[in-house]
C-alpha positions as a Markdown table, in Angstrom:
| # | Residue | x | y | z |
|---|---|---|---|---|
| 1 | Unk | -0.3 | 0.3 | 0.3 |
| 2 | Unk | 0.9 | 4.2 | -0.3 |
| 3 | Unk | 0.3 | 7.4 | -0.7 |
| 4 | Unk | 0.3 | 10.1 | -2.2 |
| 5 | Unk | -0.7 | 13.8 | -1.9 |
| 6 | Unk | -1.6 | 16.8 | -4.7 |
| 7 | Unk | 0.8 | 19.5 | -5.2 |
| 8 | Unk | -2.1 | 21.2 | -3.1 |
| 9 | Unk | -2.4 | 19.6 | 0.3 |
| 10 | Unk | -1.4 | 21.7 | 3.1 |
| 11 | Unk | 1.9 | 20.1 | 3.9 |
| 12 | Unk | 3.3 | 19.6 | -0.1 |
| 13 | Unk | 2.1 | 23.7 | 0.0 |
| 14 | Unk | 5.0 | 23.9 | 3.0 |
| 15 | Unk | 7.3 | 21.2 | 0.5 |
| 16 | Unk | 7.8 | 23.7 | -2.6 |
| 17 | Unk | 7.2 | 26.8 | -0.3 |
| 18 | Unk | 10.6 | 25.7 | 1.4 |
| 19 | Unk | 12.0 | 24.8 | -2.0 |
| 20 | Unk | 11.1 | 27.7 | -3.5 |
| 21 | Unk | 13.1 | 29.8 | -1.3 |
| 22 | Unk | 16.1 | 27.3 | -1.5 |
| 23 | Unk | 15.9 | 27.8 | -5.6 |
| 24 | Unk | 16.0 | 32.2 | -4.7 |
| 25 | Unk | 18.3 | 31.6 | -2.7 |
| 26 | Unk | 20.7 | 29.0 | -5.0 |
| 27 | Unk | 19.7 | 30.7 | -7.8 |
| 28 | Unk | 22.0 | 33.6 | -6.4 |
| 29 | Unk | 24.3 | 33.0 | -3.9 |
| 30 | Unk | 25.7 | 28.6 | -4.7 |
| 31 | Unk | 27.2 | 28.2 | -1.7 |
| 32 | Unk | 23.8 | 29.5 | 0.6 |
| 33 | Unk | 24.0 | 27.6 | 4.0 |
| 34 | Unk | 19.8 | 27.4 | 4.1 |
| 35 | Unk | 17.2 | 25.0 | 6.3 |
| 36 | Unk | 13.6 | 26.9 | 5.6 |
| 37 | Unk | 10.8 | 25.6 | 7.5 |
| 38 | Unk | 7.3 | 26.4 | 7.0 |
| 39 | Unk | 4.2 | 25.8 | 9.0 |
| 40 | Unk | 0.3 | 27.0 | 6.9 |
| 41 | Unk | -2.7 | 26.7 | 8.7 |
| 42 | Unk | -6.0 | 28.9 | 8.2 |
| 43 | Unk | -5.1 | 32.0 | 6.0 |
| 44 | Unk | -1.8 | 32.0 | 7.5 |
| 45 | Unk | 2.3 | 31.0 | 5.7 |
| 46 | Unk | 5.8 | 31.6 | 8.9 |
| 47 | Unk | 8.5 | 30.7 | 6.4 |
| 48 | Unk | 11.4 | 30.2 | 9.4 |
| 49 | Unk | 15.2 | 28.7 | 10.1 |
| 50 | Unk | 18.0 | 29.3 | 9.1 |
| 51 | Unk | 20.3 | 31.1 | 6.2 |
| 52 | Unk | 23.4 | 32.1 | 5.4 |
| 53 | Unk | 23.6 | 34.1 | 2.2 |
| 54 | Unk | 25.2 | 37.0 | -0.6 |
| 55 | Unk | 21.2 | 36.9 | -1.7 |
| 56 | Unk | 18.8 | 39.0 | -1.5 |
| 57 | Unk | 15.5 | 37.9 | -1.8 |
| 58 | Unk | 11.3 | 38.9 | -1.7 |
| 59 | Unk | 10.6 | 35.9 | -0.2 |
| 60 | Unk | 6.9 | 36.9 | 0.9 |
| 61 | Unk | 6.4 | 37.3 | -2.2 |
| 62 | Unk | 7.9 | 34.4 | -3.0 |
| 63 | Unk | 5.5 | 32.6 | -0.6 |
| 64 | Unk | 3.0 | 33.7 | -2.4 |
| 65 | Unk | 3.9 | 33.0 | -6.0 |
| 66 | Unk | 4.6 | 29.4 | -5.1 |
| 67 | Unk | 1.2 | 29.8 | -3.9 |
| 68 | Unk | -0.2 | 30.7 | -7.2 |
| 69 | Unk | 1.8 | 28.7 | -9.1 |
| 70 | Unk | -0.3 | 25.4 | -7.4 |
| 71 | Unk | -3.6 | 27.2 | -7.2 |
| 72 | Unk | -5.4 | 29.0 | -4.4 |
| 73 | Unk | -5.7 | 32.4 | -6.6 |
| 74 | Unk | -9.6 | 32.4 | -4.9 |
| 75 | Unk | -10.8 | 33.1 | -1.4 |
| 76 | Unk | -13.7 | 30.0 | -1.9 |
| 77 | Unk | -10.7 | 28.2 | -2.5 |
| 78 | Unk | -10.1 | 28.4 | 1.4 |
| 79 | Unk | -7.0 | 29.5 | 0.8 |
| 80 | Unk | -5.9 | 32.2 | -1.1 |
| 81 | Unk | -2.2 | 33.8 | -2.2 |
| 82 | Unk | -3.0 | 36.9 | -2.4 |
| 83 | Unk | -5.5 | 37.1 | 1.9 |
| 84 | Unk | -3.6 | 35.2 | 2.7 |
| 85 | Unk | -1.5 | 36.5 | 6.6 |
| 86 | Unk | 3.2 | 35.6 | 5.9 |
| 87 | Unk | 5.0 | 35.7 | 8.4 |
| 88 | Unk | 8.5 | 35.7 | 7.9 |
| 89 | Unk | 11.5 | 33.8 | 10.7 |
| 90 | Unk | 14.1 | 33.6 | 9.1 |
| 91 | Unk | 18.2 | 34.2 | 9.9 |
| 92 | Unk | 21.7 | 32.8 | 10.3 |
| 93 | Unk | 23.2 | 29.4 | 10.7 |
| 94 | Unk | 24.5 | 29.3 | 14.2 |
| 95 | Unk | 28.8 | 29.8 | 13.9 |
| 96 | Unk | 29.4 | 26.3 | 15.3 |
| 97 | Unk | 27.4 | 24.7 | 12.5 |
| 98 | Unk | 29.3 | 26.2 | 9.8 |
| 99 | Unk | 32.4 | 26.1 | 11.3 |
| 100 | Unk | 31.7 | 22.1 | 10.5 |
| 101 | Unk | 31.4 | 22.6 | 6.4 |
| 102 | Unk | 33.4 | 25.5 | 5.6 |
| 103 | Unk | 36.7 | 25.4 | 5.3 |
| 104 | Unk | 39.9 | 26.2 | 3.6 |
| 105 | Unk | 40.5 | 23.0 | 1.6 |
| 106 | Unk | 37.3 | 21.4 | 0.2 |
| 107 | Unk | 37.8 | 18.0 | 0.9 |
| 108 | Unk | 37.6 | 19.2 | 4.7 |
| 109 | Unk | 34.9 | 20.5 | 4.7 |
| 110 | Unk | 32.3 | 18.0 | 7.2 |
| 111 | Unk | 27.5 | 17.9 | 6.5 |
| 112 | Unk | 25.7 | 20.6 | 8.5 |
| 113 | Unk | 24.4 | 17.0 | 10.4 |
| 114 | Unk | 23.9 | 14.4 | 11.5 |
| 115 | Unk | 22.1 | 12.0 | 9.6 |
| 116 | Unk | 20.3 | 8.6 | 8.7 |
| 117 | Unk | 20.0 | 8.1 | 4.7 |
| 118 | Unk | 19.0 | 5.3 | 3.0 |
| 119 | Unk | 18.7 | 4.1 | -0.3 |
| 120 | Unk | 16.5 | 1.7 | -2.6 |
| 121 | Unk | 15.1 | 0.2 | -5.4 |
| 122 | Unk | 13.2 | -2.0 | -7.9 |
| 123 | Unk | 12.4 | -3.5 | -11.2 |
| 124 | Unk | 9.0 | -3.8 | -10.8 |
| 125 | Unk | 8.3 | -0.9 | -12.7 |
| 126 | Unk | 10.1 | 1.9 | -15.4 |
| 127 | Unk | 11.0 | 3.9 | -12.4 |
| 128 | Unk | 12.4 | 0.9 | -10.1 |
| 129 | Unk | 10.1 | 1.6 | -6.9 |
| 130 | Unk | 7.4 | -0.6 | -6.5 |
| 131 | Unk | 4.9 | -0.5 | -9.1 |
| 132 | Unk | 2.0 | 0.7 | -5.8 |
| 133 | Unk | 4.4 | 4.3 | -5.5 |
| 134 | Unk | 4.0 | 4.9 | -9.2 |
| 135 | Unk | 0.2 | 4.4 | -9.2 |
| 136 | Unk | 0.2 | 6.2 | -6.6 |
| 137 | Unk | 2.0 | 8.8 | -8.2 |
| 138 | Unk | 0.6 | 8.6 | -11.9 |
| 139 | Unk | -2.8 | 9.0 | -9.7 |
| 140 | Unk | -1.0 | 12.5 | -8.1 |
| 141 | Unk | -0.1 | 14.0 | -11.1 |
| 142 | Unk | -3.5 | 13.5 | -13.3 |
| 143 | Unk | -5.6 | 14.8 | -10.7 |
| 144 | Unk | -2.9 | 17.8 | -11.0 |
| 145 | Unk | -2.5 | 18.3 | -14.8 |
| 146 | Unk | -6.1 | 18.2 | -15.2 |
| 147 | Unk | -6.9 | 21.2 | -12.6 |
| 148 | Unk | -4.1 | 23.4 | -14.8 |
| 149 | Unk | -5.8 | 22.6 | -17.8 |
| 150 | Unk | -8.9 | 23.3 | -16.6 |
| 151 | Unk | -10.3 | 19.4 | -17.4 |
| 152 | Unk | -12.0 | 19.9 | -14.1 |
| 153 | Unk | -13.8 | 23.2 | -13.3 |
| 154 | Unk | -14.8 | 21.6 | -10.3 |
| 155 | Unk | -11.6 | 20.5 | -9.2 |
| 156 | Unk | -10.0 | 22.3 | -6.2 |
| 157 | Unk | -6.0 | 22.1 | -5.4 |
| 158 | Unk | -6.0 | 19.2 | -2.4 |
| 159 | Unk | -6.6 | 15.9 | -3.0 |
| 160 | Unk | -4.9 | 12.8 | -1.8 |
| 161 | Unk | -4.3 | 9.0 | -3.6 |
| 162 | Unk | -3.5 | 5.8 | -1.6 |
| 163 | Unk | -3.3 | 3.0 | -4.0 |
| 164 | Unk | -3.2 | -1.8 | -2.5 |
| 165 | Unk | -1.5 | -3.8 | -5.1 |
| 166 | Unk | -1.6 | -8.0 | -3.9 |
| 167 | Unk | 1.9 | -9.5 | -4.2 |
| 168 | Unk | 2.0 | -13.2 | -5.3 |
| 169 | Unk | 4.5 | -16.3 | -3.4 |
| 170 | Unk | 7.1 | -14.6 | -5.7 |
| 171 | Unk | 6.7 | -11.0 | -4.4 |
| 172 | Unk | 5.4 | -10.0 | -8.5 |
| 173 | Unk | 2.5 | -7.8 | -8.5 |
| 174 | Unk | -1.3 | -9.8 | -9.6 |
| 175 | Unk | -3.3 | -7.4 | -9.1 |
| 176 | Unk | -4.8 | -3.9 | -8.4 |
| 177 | Unk | -7.1 | -4.8 | -5.0 |
| 178 | Unk | -7.9 | -0.9 | -4.1 |
| 179 | Unk | -8.1 | 3.0 | -5.1 |
| 180 | Unk | -8.8 | 5.5 | -2.9 |
| 181 | Unk | -8.9 | 8.8 | -4.2 |
| 182 | Unk | -10.0 | 11.4 | -2.1 |
| 183 | Unk | -10.0 | 15.4 | -4.1 |
| 184 | Unk | -11.1 | 19.0 | -3.1 |
| 185 | Unk | -14.5 | 20.3 | -5.2 |
| 186 | Unk | -16.7 | 22.9 | -5.6 |
| 187 | Unk | -19.4 | 22.5 | -3.4 |
| 188 | Unk | -22.2 | 22.2 | -6.3 |
| 189 | Unk | -20.0 | 19.7 | -7.5 |
| 190 | Unk | -22.8 | 17.0 | -7.7 |
| 191 | Unk | -21.2 | 13.0 | -6.1 |
| 192 | Unk | -22.3 | 11.2 | -9.6 |
| 193 | Unk | -20.6 | 13.5 | -11.4 |
| 194 | Unk | -17.9 | 13.3 | -10.1 |
| 195 | Unk | -17.4 | 9.6 | -9.7 |
| 196 | Unk | -18.0 | 9.1 | -13.3 |
| 197 | Unk | -15.1 | 12.2 | -14.6 |
| 198 | Unk | -12.0 | 11.2 | -12.0 |
| 199 | Unk | -13.0 | 6.9 | -12.6 |
| 200 | Unk | -12.9 | 8.2 | -16.6 |
| 201 | Unk | -10.1 | 11.2 | -16.8 |
| 202 | Unk | -8.5 | 10.2 | -13.8 |
| 203 | Unk | -8.3 | 6.2 | -12.6 |
| 204 | Unk | -8.2 | 5.9 | -15.7 |
| 205 | Unk | -5.3 | 7.1 | -17.9 |
| 206 | Unk | -3.6 | 6.9 | -14.5 |
| 207 | Unk | -3.5 | 2.7 | -13.5 |
| 208 | Unk | -3.1 | 1.5 | -17.5 |
| 209 | Unk | 0.1 | -0.5 | -16.2 |
| 210 | Unk | -2.0 | -2.2 | -13.4 |
| 211 | Unk | -5.6 | -1.1 | -14.8 |
| 212 | Unk | -8.6 | -2.7 | -12.0 |
| 213 | Unk | -10.7 | -5.5 | -12.4 |
| 214 | Unk | -13.8 | -6.8 | -11.3 |
| 215 | Unk | -13.1 | -6.9 | -7.6 |
| 216 | Unk | -10.7 | -4.2 | -7.3 |
| 217 | Unk | -12.4 | -1.5 | -4.6 |
| 218 | Unk | -12.8 | 1.7 | -6.7 |
| 219 | Unk | -13.4 | 4.4 | -3.5 |
| 220 | Unk | -13.4 | 8.1 | -4.5 |
| 221 | Unk | -14.3 | 10.4 | -1.8 |
| 222 | Unk | -15.5 | 7.8 | -0.2 |
| 223 | Unk | -16.9 | 10.5 | 3.1 |
| 224 | Unk | -18.8 | 11.8 | -0.1 |
| 225 | Unk | -18.0 | 15.3 | 0.1 |
| 226 | Unk | -13.9 | 17.3 | 0.4 |
| 227 | Unk | -15.7 | 20.7 | -0.6 |
| 228 | Unk | -12.8 | 22.3 | 2.8 |
| 229 | Unk | -9.5 | 21.8 | 2.0 |
| 230 | Unk | -6.1 | 22.9 | 2.1 |
| 231 | Unk | -5.0 | 25.5 | 4.7 |
| 232 | Unk | -8.3 | 26.0 | 6.3 |
| 233 | Unk | -9.0 | 22.4 | 6.7 |
| 234 | Unk | -5.7 | 21.0 | 8.2 |
| 235 | Unk | -2.0 | 23.1 | 9.5 |
| 236 | Unk | 0.9 | 21.8 | 6.4 |
| 237 | Unk | 3.9 | 21.6 | 8.1 |
| 238 | Unk | 7.1 | 21.1 | 5.9 |
| 239 | Unk | 9.2 | 17.3 | 6.1 |
| 240 | Unk | 5.7 | 15.9 | 7.4 |
| 241 | Unk | 5.1 | 13.0 | 4.2 |
| 242 | Unk | 9.3 | 12.5 | 4.0 |
| 243 | Unk | 7.4 | 8.4 | 4.1 |
| 244 | Unk | 5.6 | 9.5 | 1.2 |
| 245 | Unk | 7.9 | 11.2 | -0.4 |
| 246 | Unk | 10.7 | 8.0 | 0.0 |
| 247 | Unk | 8.6 | 4.7 | -0.3 |
| 248 | Unk | 5.8 | 4.8 | 2.2 |
| 249 | Unk | 6.6 | 0.9 | 4.4 |
| 250 | Unk | 9.3 | -0.3 | 1.0 |
| 251 | Unk | 11.6 | 0.1 | 3.0 |
| 252 | Unk | 13.3 | 2.4 | 5.5 |
| 253 | Unk | 13.7 | 6.9 | 5.1 |
| 254 | Unk | 15.2 | 8.9 | 7.4 |
| 255 | Unk | 14.0 | 11.2 | 10.3 |
| 256 | Unk | 15.2 | 14.7 | 8.1 |
| 257 | Unk | 12.7 | 15.9 | 5.6 |
| 258 | Unk | 14.1 | 16.6 | 1.9 |
| 259 | Unk | 12.8 | 20.0 | 1.5 |
| 260 | Unk | 14.6 | 23.4 | 2.2 |
| 261 | Unk | 18.4 | 22.7 | 2.6 |
| 262 | Unk | 20.9 | 23.2 | 0.3 |
| 263 | Unk | 23.1 | 20.2 | -0.4 |
| 264 | Unk | 24.9 | 20.3 | 3.0 |
| 265 | Unk | 22.5 | 18.9 | 4.7 |
| 266 | Unk | 22.6 | 15.2 | 3.8 |
| 267 | Unk | 19.0 | 15.1 | 5.3 |
| 268 | Unk | 18.7 | 15.6 | 1.8 |
| 269 | Unk | 22.2 | 15.3 | -0.6 |
| 270 | Unk | 23.2 | 11.7 | 1.1 |
| 271 | Unk | 19.0 | 10.4 | 1.4 |
| 272 | Unk | 19.4 | 11.7 | -3.3 |
| 273 | Unk | 23.3 | 9.9 | -3.3 |
| 274 | Unk | 22.5 | 6.6 | -1.7 |
| 275 | Unk | 19.0 | 5.8 | -3.5 |
| 276 | Unk | 21.4 | 6.8 | -7.0 |
| 277 | Unk | 23.8 | 4.2 | -6.3 |
| 278 | Unk | 20.4 | 1.3 | -4.8 |
């Protein structure tokens, strides 16, 4: 079983803001030290952390631009890029940490933190990931694409997908057992229209690698309604979807977030290299 979130999920909003801050800084200063954490809740965003850099940036504007790009552009969506409150609390990295990272001889440089890094790969899919991981990722990518393209005007940014696959005795994917798809939608959308369109335009193309059979359980918005979403309904935090961003229950993963960190933070760079080696 594996679960993934759309880009409008509160935790993923935070991941994207943290990475947008990082990207903007590294574009000006490749040697910057960045550890940016973000929290979001109803009508507010807090960017905090440690940054040492010569770069100049409007971090509040970076956060608003990221929220707008995700699709939260109207008050009716529960979160609005133009009206939400954004607080920035970023200060310089501890000089004690910096002593271990910045050395005159590059080969003597250390990491900005301790950490546990795991790499994993398998031959189930071209992506070298377990099939439930690939299928859940395909579902949320399809949701984001359809929403951005205007294919479903009633589709709003928040959402998530969970896929359960049955394996045979030799560890090979056998059949699709259960798919749970939860999507935020406008209040006037009829449930039968929502289910039909999602089945036809999202489930069918995203699950081609292992299509549903007659016994597959397809659960679309099983609670019956998902109008209130995004930070209005749930707090978000950078790194809280670490397991989903890595390997779910298929392999161990470290304890540090992957977003908002420059390469000296081995929680991120070490995990990427470990995956590459695997």
